[in-house]
mmCIF file of C-alpha atoms in Angstrom:
data_model
loop_
_atom_site.group_PDB
_atom_site.id
_atom_site.type_symbol
_atom_site.label_atom_id
_atom_site.label_comp_id
_atom_site.label_asym_id
_atom_site.label_seq_id
_atom_site.Cartn_x
_atom_site.Cartn_y
_atom_site.Cartn_z
ATOM 1 C CA MET A 1 -38.086 -60.536 47.798
ATOM 2 C CA ILE A 2 -39.900 -62.373 45.035
ATOM 3 C CA VAL A 3 -39.339 -66.075 44.479
ATOM 4 C CA LEU A 4 -40.318 -66.888 40.913
ATOM 5 C CA LEU A 5 -40.770 -70.669 40.928
ATOM 6 C CA THR A 6 -41.390 -72.367 37.615
ATOM 7 C CA GLY A 7 -40.735 -75.606 35.814
ATOM 8 C CA ALA A 8 -42.391 -78.463 34.056
ATOM 9 C CA SER A 9 -45.685 -79.983 35.109
ATOM 10 C CA HIS A 10 -45.549 -82.465 38.015
ATOM 11 C CA THR A 11 -42.091 -81.353 39.217
ATOM 12 C CA GLY A 12 -43.392 -80.381 42.652
ATOM 13 C CA LYS A 13 -43.579 -76.610 42.210
ATOM 14 C CA THR A 14 -46.717 -76.280 44.314
ATOM 15 C CA VAL A 15 -45.390 -78.568 47.052
ATOM 16 C CA LEU A 16 -42.153 -76.554 47.145
ATOM 17 C CA ALA A 17 -44.103 -73.270 47.250
ATOM 18 C CA GLN A 18 -46.179 -74.609 50.151
ATOM 19 C CA ARG A 19 -43.051 -75.665 52.043
ATOM 20 C CA LEU A 20 -41.426 -72.291 51.406
ATOM 21 C CA LEU A 21 -44.573 -70.620 52.754
ATOM 22 C CA GLU A 22 -44.395 -72.757 55.884
ATOM 23 C CA LYS A 23 -40.701 -71.995 56.426
ATOM 24 C CA THR A 24 -40.583 -68.304 55.479
ATOM 25 C CA LYS A 25 -44.208 -67.219 56.057
ATOM 26 C CA ILE A 26 -44.069 -65.628 52.579
ATOM 27 C CA PRO A 27 -47.402 -66.142 50.791
ATOM 28 C CA TYR A 28 -47.523 -67.653 47.360
ATOM 29 C CA LEU A 29 -49.566 -66.956 44.285
ATOM 30 C CA SER A 30 -50.393 -69.947 42.104
ATOM 31 C CA ILE A 31 -50.485 -68.903 38.460
ATOM 32 C CA ASP A 32 -52.834 -71.864 37.953
ATOM 33 C CA HIS A 33 -55.432 -70.123 40.121
ATOM 34 C CA LEU A 34 -55.170 -67.005 37.984
ATOM 35 C CA LYS A 35 -55.456 -69.174 34.845
ATOM 36 C CA MET A 36 -58.598 -70.903 36.071
ATOM 37 C CA GLY A 37 -60.102 -67.587 37.186
ATOM 38 C CA LEU A 38 -59.716 -66.200 33.675
ATOM 39 C CA ILE A 39 -61.047 -69.383 32.061
ATOM 40 C CA ARG A 40 -64.008 -69.894 34.395
ATOM 41 C CA SER A 41 -65.015 -66.237 34.322
ATOM 42 C CA GLY A 42 -65.183 -66.326 30.537
ATOM 43 C CA ARG A 43 -62.459 -63.646 30.214
ATOM 44 C CA THR A 44 -60.636 -65.914 27.764
ATOM 45 C CA ALA A 45 -61.646 -68.607 25.300
ATOM 46 C CA LEU A 46 -58.434 -70.493 26.064
ATOM 47 C CA THR A 47 -58.515 -73.886 27.756
ATOM 48 C CA PRO A 48 -56.125 -75.435 30.295
ATOM 49 C CA GLU A 49 -54.444 -77.282 27.403
ATOM 50 C CA ASP A 50 -53.398 -74.058 25.612
ATOM 51 C CA ASP A 51 -50.044 -73.738 27.403
ATOM 52 C CA ASP A 52 -48.179 -71.344 25.084
ATOM 53 C CA ALA A 53 -51.184 -69.114 24.545
ATOM 54 C CA LEU A 54 -51.859 -69.114 28.293
ATOM 55 C CA THR A 55 -48.296 -67.978 28.946
ATOM 56 C CA ASP A 56 -48.862 -65.069 26.519
ATOM 57 C CA GLU A 57 -52.144 -64.225 28.278
ATOM 58 C CA LEU A 58 -51.052 -64.669 31.887
ATOM 59 C CA TRP A 59 -47.468 -63.408 31.933
ATOM 60 C CA PRO A 60 -48.287 -59.679 31.477
ATOM 61 C CA ILE A 61 -50.591 -59.889 34.509
ATOM 62 C CA VAL A 62 -48.126 -61.915 36.591
ATOM 63 C CA ARG A 63 -45.281 -59.575 35.596
ATOM 64 C CA GLU A 64 -47.192 -56.544 36.869
ATOM 65 C CA ILE A 65 -48.175 -58.330 40.099
ATOM 66 C CA ILE A 66 -44.464 -58.997 40.675
ATOM 67 C CA LYS A 67 -43.554 -55.363 39.983
ATOM 68 C CA THR A 68 -46.285 -54.137 42.325
ATOM 69 C CA ALA A 69 -45.128 -56.437 45.121
ATOM 70 C CA ILE A 70 -41.534 -55.229 44.698
ATOM 71 C CA GLU A 71 -42.600 -51.576 44.659
ATOM 72 C CA ASN A 72 -44.596 -52.156 47.840
ATOM 73 C CA ARG A 73 -41.630 -53.974 49.437
ATOM 74 C CA GLN A 74 -43.724 -57.114 49.817
ATOM 75 C CA SER A 75 -42.364 -60.627 49.587
ATOM 76 C CA LEU A 76 -44.197 -63.130 47.425
ATOM 77 C CA ILE A 77 -43.634 -66.589 45.991
ATOM 78 C CA VAL A 78 -45.051 -66.761 42.455
ATOM 79 C CA GLU A 79 -45.459 -70.370 41.350
ATOM 80 C CA GLY A 80 -46.473 -71.862 38.040
ATOM 81 C CA CYS A 81 -45.404 -73.047 34.622
ATOM 82 C CA TYR A 82 -46.593 -69.986 32.693
ATOM 83 C CA VAL A 83 -43.302 -68.095 32.809
ATOM 84 C CA PRO A 84 -41.667 -67.249 29.475
ATOM 85 C CA PHE A 85 -38.075 -68.310 28.937
ATOM 86 C CA ASP A 86 -37.063 -64.674 28.363
ATOM 87 C CA TRP A 87 -38.867 -63.344 31.457
ATOM 88 C CA ARG A 88 -35.889 -61.181 32.482
ATOM 89 C CA LYS A 89 -36.417 -58.792 29.549
ATOM 90 C CA ASP A 90 -39.499 -57.473 31.351
ATOM 91 C CA PHE A 91 -37.599 -56.215 34.414
ATOM 92 C CA ASP A 92 -34.820 -53.679 34.818
ATOM 93 C CA GLY A 93 -31.999 -53.891 37.382
ATOM 94 C CA PRO A 94 -33.815 -52.707 40.516
ATOM 95 C CA TYR A 95 -36.610 -55.203 39.919
ATOM 96 C CA LEU A 96 -34.269 -58.056 38.951
ATOM 97 C CA SER A 97 -32.250 -57.657 42.126
ATOM 98 C CA SER A 98 -35.439 -58.431 44.083
ATOM 99 C CA ILE A 99 -36.295 -61.632 42.185
ATOM 100 C CA ARG A 100 -34.926 -65.091 42.939
ATOM 101 C CA PHE A 101 -35.584 -67.421 40.025
ATOM 102 C CA LEU A 102 -36.038 -71.168 40.575
ATOM 103 C CA CYS A 103 -36.800 -73.646 37.820
ATOM 104 C CA LEU A 104 -37.453 -77.314 38.549
ATOM 105 C CA ALA A 105 -37.097 -80.036 35.945
ATOM 106 C CA MET A 106 -36.736 -83.787 36.078
ATOM 107 C CA THR A 107 -34.269 -85.826 34.050
ATOM 108 C CA ASP A 108 -35.444 -88.636 31.809
ATOM 109 C CA ALA A 109 -33.723 -91.128 34.124
ATOM 110 C CA TYR A 110 -35.582 -89.749 37.141
ATOM 111 C CA ILE A 111 -38.906 -89.969 35.324
ATOM 112 C CA ASP A 112 -38.173 -93.551 34.260
ATOM 113 C CA ALA A 113 -37.247 -94.570 37.807
ATOM 114 C CA HIS A 114 -40.013 -92.679 39.635
ATOM 115 C CA PHE A 115 -42.957 -92.312 37.246
ATOM 116 C CA ASP A 116 -45.481 -94.040 39.513
ATOM 117 C CA ALA A 117 -44.390 -91.955 42.514
ATOM 118 C CA ILE A 118 -44.609 -88.742 40.466
ATOM 119 C CA GLY A 119 -48.220 -89.519 39.614
ATOM 120 C CA SER A 120 -49.040 -90.492 43.184
ATOM 121 C CA HIS A 121 -47.890 -87.070 44.448
ATOM 122 C CA ALA A 122 -49.846 -85.062 41.878
ATOM 123 C CA SER A 123 -52.484 -84.036 44.426
ATOM 124 C CA ASP A 124 -50.277 -83.490 47.487
ATOM 125 C CA VAL A 125 -51.248 -79.809 47.825
ATOM 126 C CA GLU A 126 -53.999 -79.291 45.291
ATOM 127 C CA HIS A 127 -56.490 -81.836 44.030
ATOM 128 C CA ARG A 128 -56.048 -82.529 40.333
ATOM 129 C CA LEU A 129 -59.398 -83.275 38.749
ATOM 130 C CA ASP A 130 -58.037 -85.198 35.771
ATOM 131 C CA ASP A 131 -54.499 -86.473 35.339
ATOM 132 C CA SER A 132 -55.312 -89.175 32.802
ATOM 133 C CA ASP A 133 -53.056 -87.638 30.148
ATOM 134 C CA LEU A 134 -49.926 -88.053 32.293
ATOM 135 C CA THR A 135 -47.507 -90.351 30.478
ATOM 136 C CA PRO A 136 -43.756 -90.822 30.783
ATOM 137 C CA ASP A 137 -43.232 -89.572 27.215
ATOM 138 C CA ARG A 138 -45.295 -86.435 27.742
ATOM 139 C CA LEU A 139 -43.583 -85.734 31.058
ATOM 140 C CA LYS A 140 -40.137 -86.183 29.504
ATOM 141 C CA ALA A 141 -40.975 -83.909 26.578
ATOM 142 C CA ASP A 142 -42.311 -81.191 28.905
ATOM 143 C CA ASN A 143 -39.223 -81.375 31.129
ATOM 144 C CA ARG A 144 -36.821 -81.330 28.156
ATOM 145 C CA ARG A 145 -38.617 -78.278 26.753
ATOM 146 C CA MET A 146 -38.219 -76.429 30.057
ATOM 147 C CA ILE A 147 -34.582 -77.436 30.461
ATOM 148 C CA GLU A 148 -33.653 -76.451 26.910
ATOM 149 C CA GLY A 149 -35.701 -73.238 26.876
ATOM 150 C CA PHE A 150 -34.525 -71.830 30.186
ATOM 151 C CA ARG A 151 -30.911 -72.876 29.658
ATOM 152 C CA ALA A 152 -30.915 -71.256 26.201
ATOM 153 C CA ALA A 153 -32.119 -68.077 27.933
ATOM 154 C CA GLY A 154 -29.165 -68.297 30.335
ATOM 155 C CA GLU A 155 -31.114 -69.503 33.353
ATOM 156 C CA LYS A 156 -30.034 -72.087 35.900
ATOM 157 C CA VAL A 157 -32.334 -75.105 36.032
ATOM 158 C CA THR A 158 -32.453 -77.263 39.148
ATOM 159 C CA LEU A 159 -32.447 -80.830 37.888
ATOM 160 C CA ILE A 160 -34.223 -83.489 39.862
ATOM 161 C CA ASP A 161 -32.144 -86.562 39.120
ATOM 162 C CA ALA A 162 -31.991 -88.700 42.242
ATOM 163 C CA ASP A 163 -34.097 -87.574 45.193
ATOM 164 C CA TRP A 164 -36.874 -84.969 45.024
ATOM 165 C CA GLU A 165 -36.952 -84.484 48.805
ATOM 166 C CA GLN A 166 -33.218 -83.833 48.970
ATOM 167 C CA THR A 167 -33.401 -81.365 46.064
ATOM 168 C CA ALA A 168 -36.340 -79.531 47.655
ATOM 169 C CA ALA A 169 -34.649 -79.423 51.059
ATOM 170 C CA ALA A 170 -31.545 -77.838 49.527
ATOM 171 C CA LEU A 171 -33.651 -75.161 47.814
ATOM 172 C CA ILE A 172 -35.559 -74.428 51.004
ATOM 173 C CA CYS A 173 -32.337 -74.122 53.023
ATOM 174 C CA ASN A 174 -31.123 -71.471 50.587
ATOM 175 C CA GLN A 175 -34.089 -69.206 51.316
#
């Protein structure tokens, strides 16, 4: 089983992946680690700010990692924001039946009510070197883009509207 966990920045994808690992013992692959490996090795001229271009660069690699894990009957949690809205087009039925898709996004109201807490949890699992560009407006725009894009593609988006812990616990219980 593959858990494909995506969503907007700062929605707790990495924390959720870590908790799923602890509960299920299924390892996770952070797409951010793959991104930084490509950037730091000089394999790409892209920067961490080139989100759309990074999705185009990273997704073919991630897609084939997922296929390989399925073919080898290995479970894996794949976590990161570099998942295209139309990701399903890259998998046929036998592959799709082995993938559980989860997308996290926060509502504007949640961001307004919890912005300081969101920022304070940014380094819960991984240390963020620079989070100075985190603003409520940017966070809202990123979340709206994910909600609209994945919903337009027919995907279910898990909205964080009241309590992140409760939302995460419900997702973990369903694994």
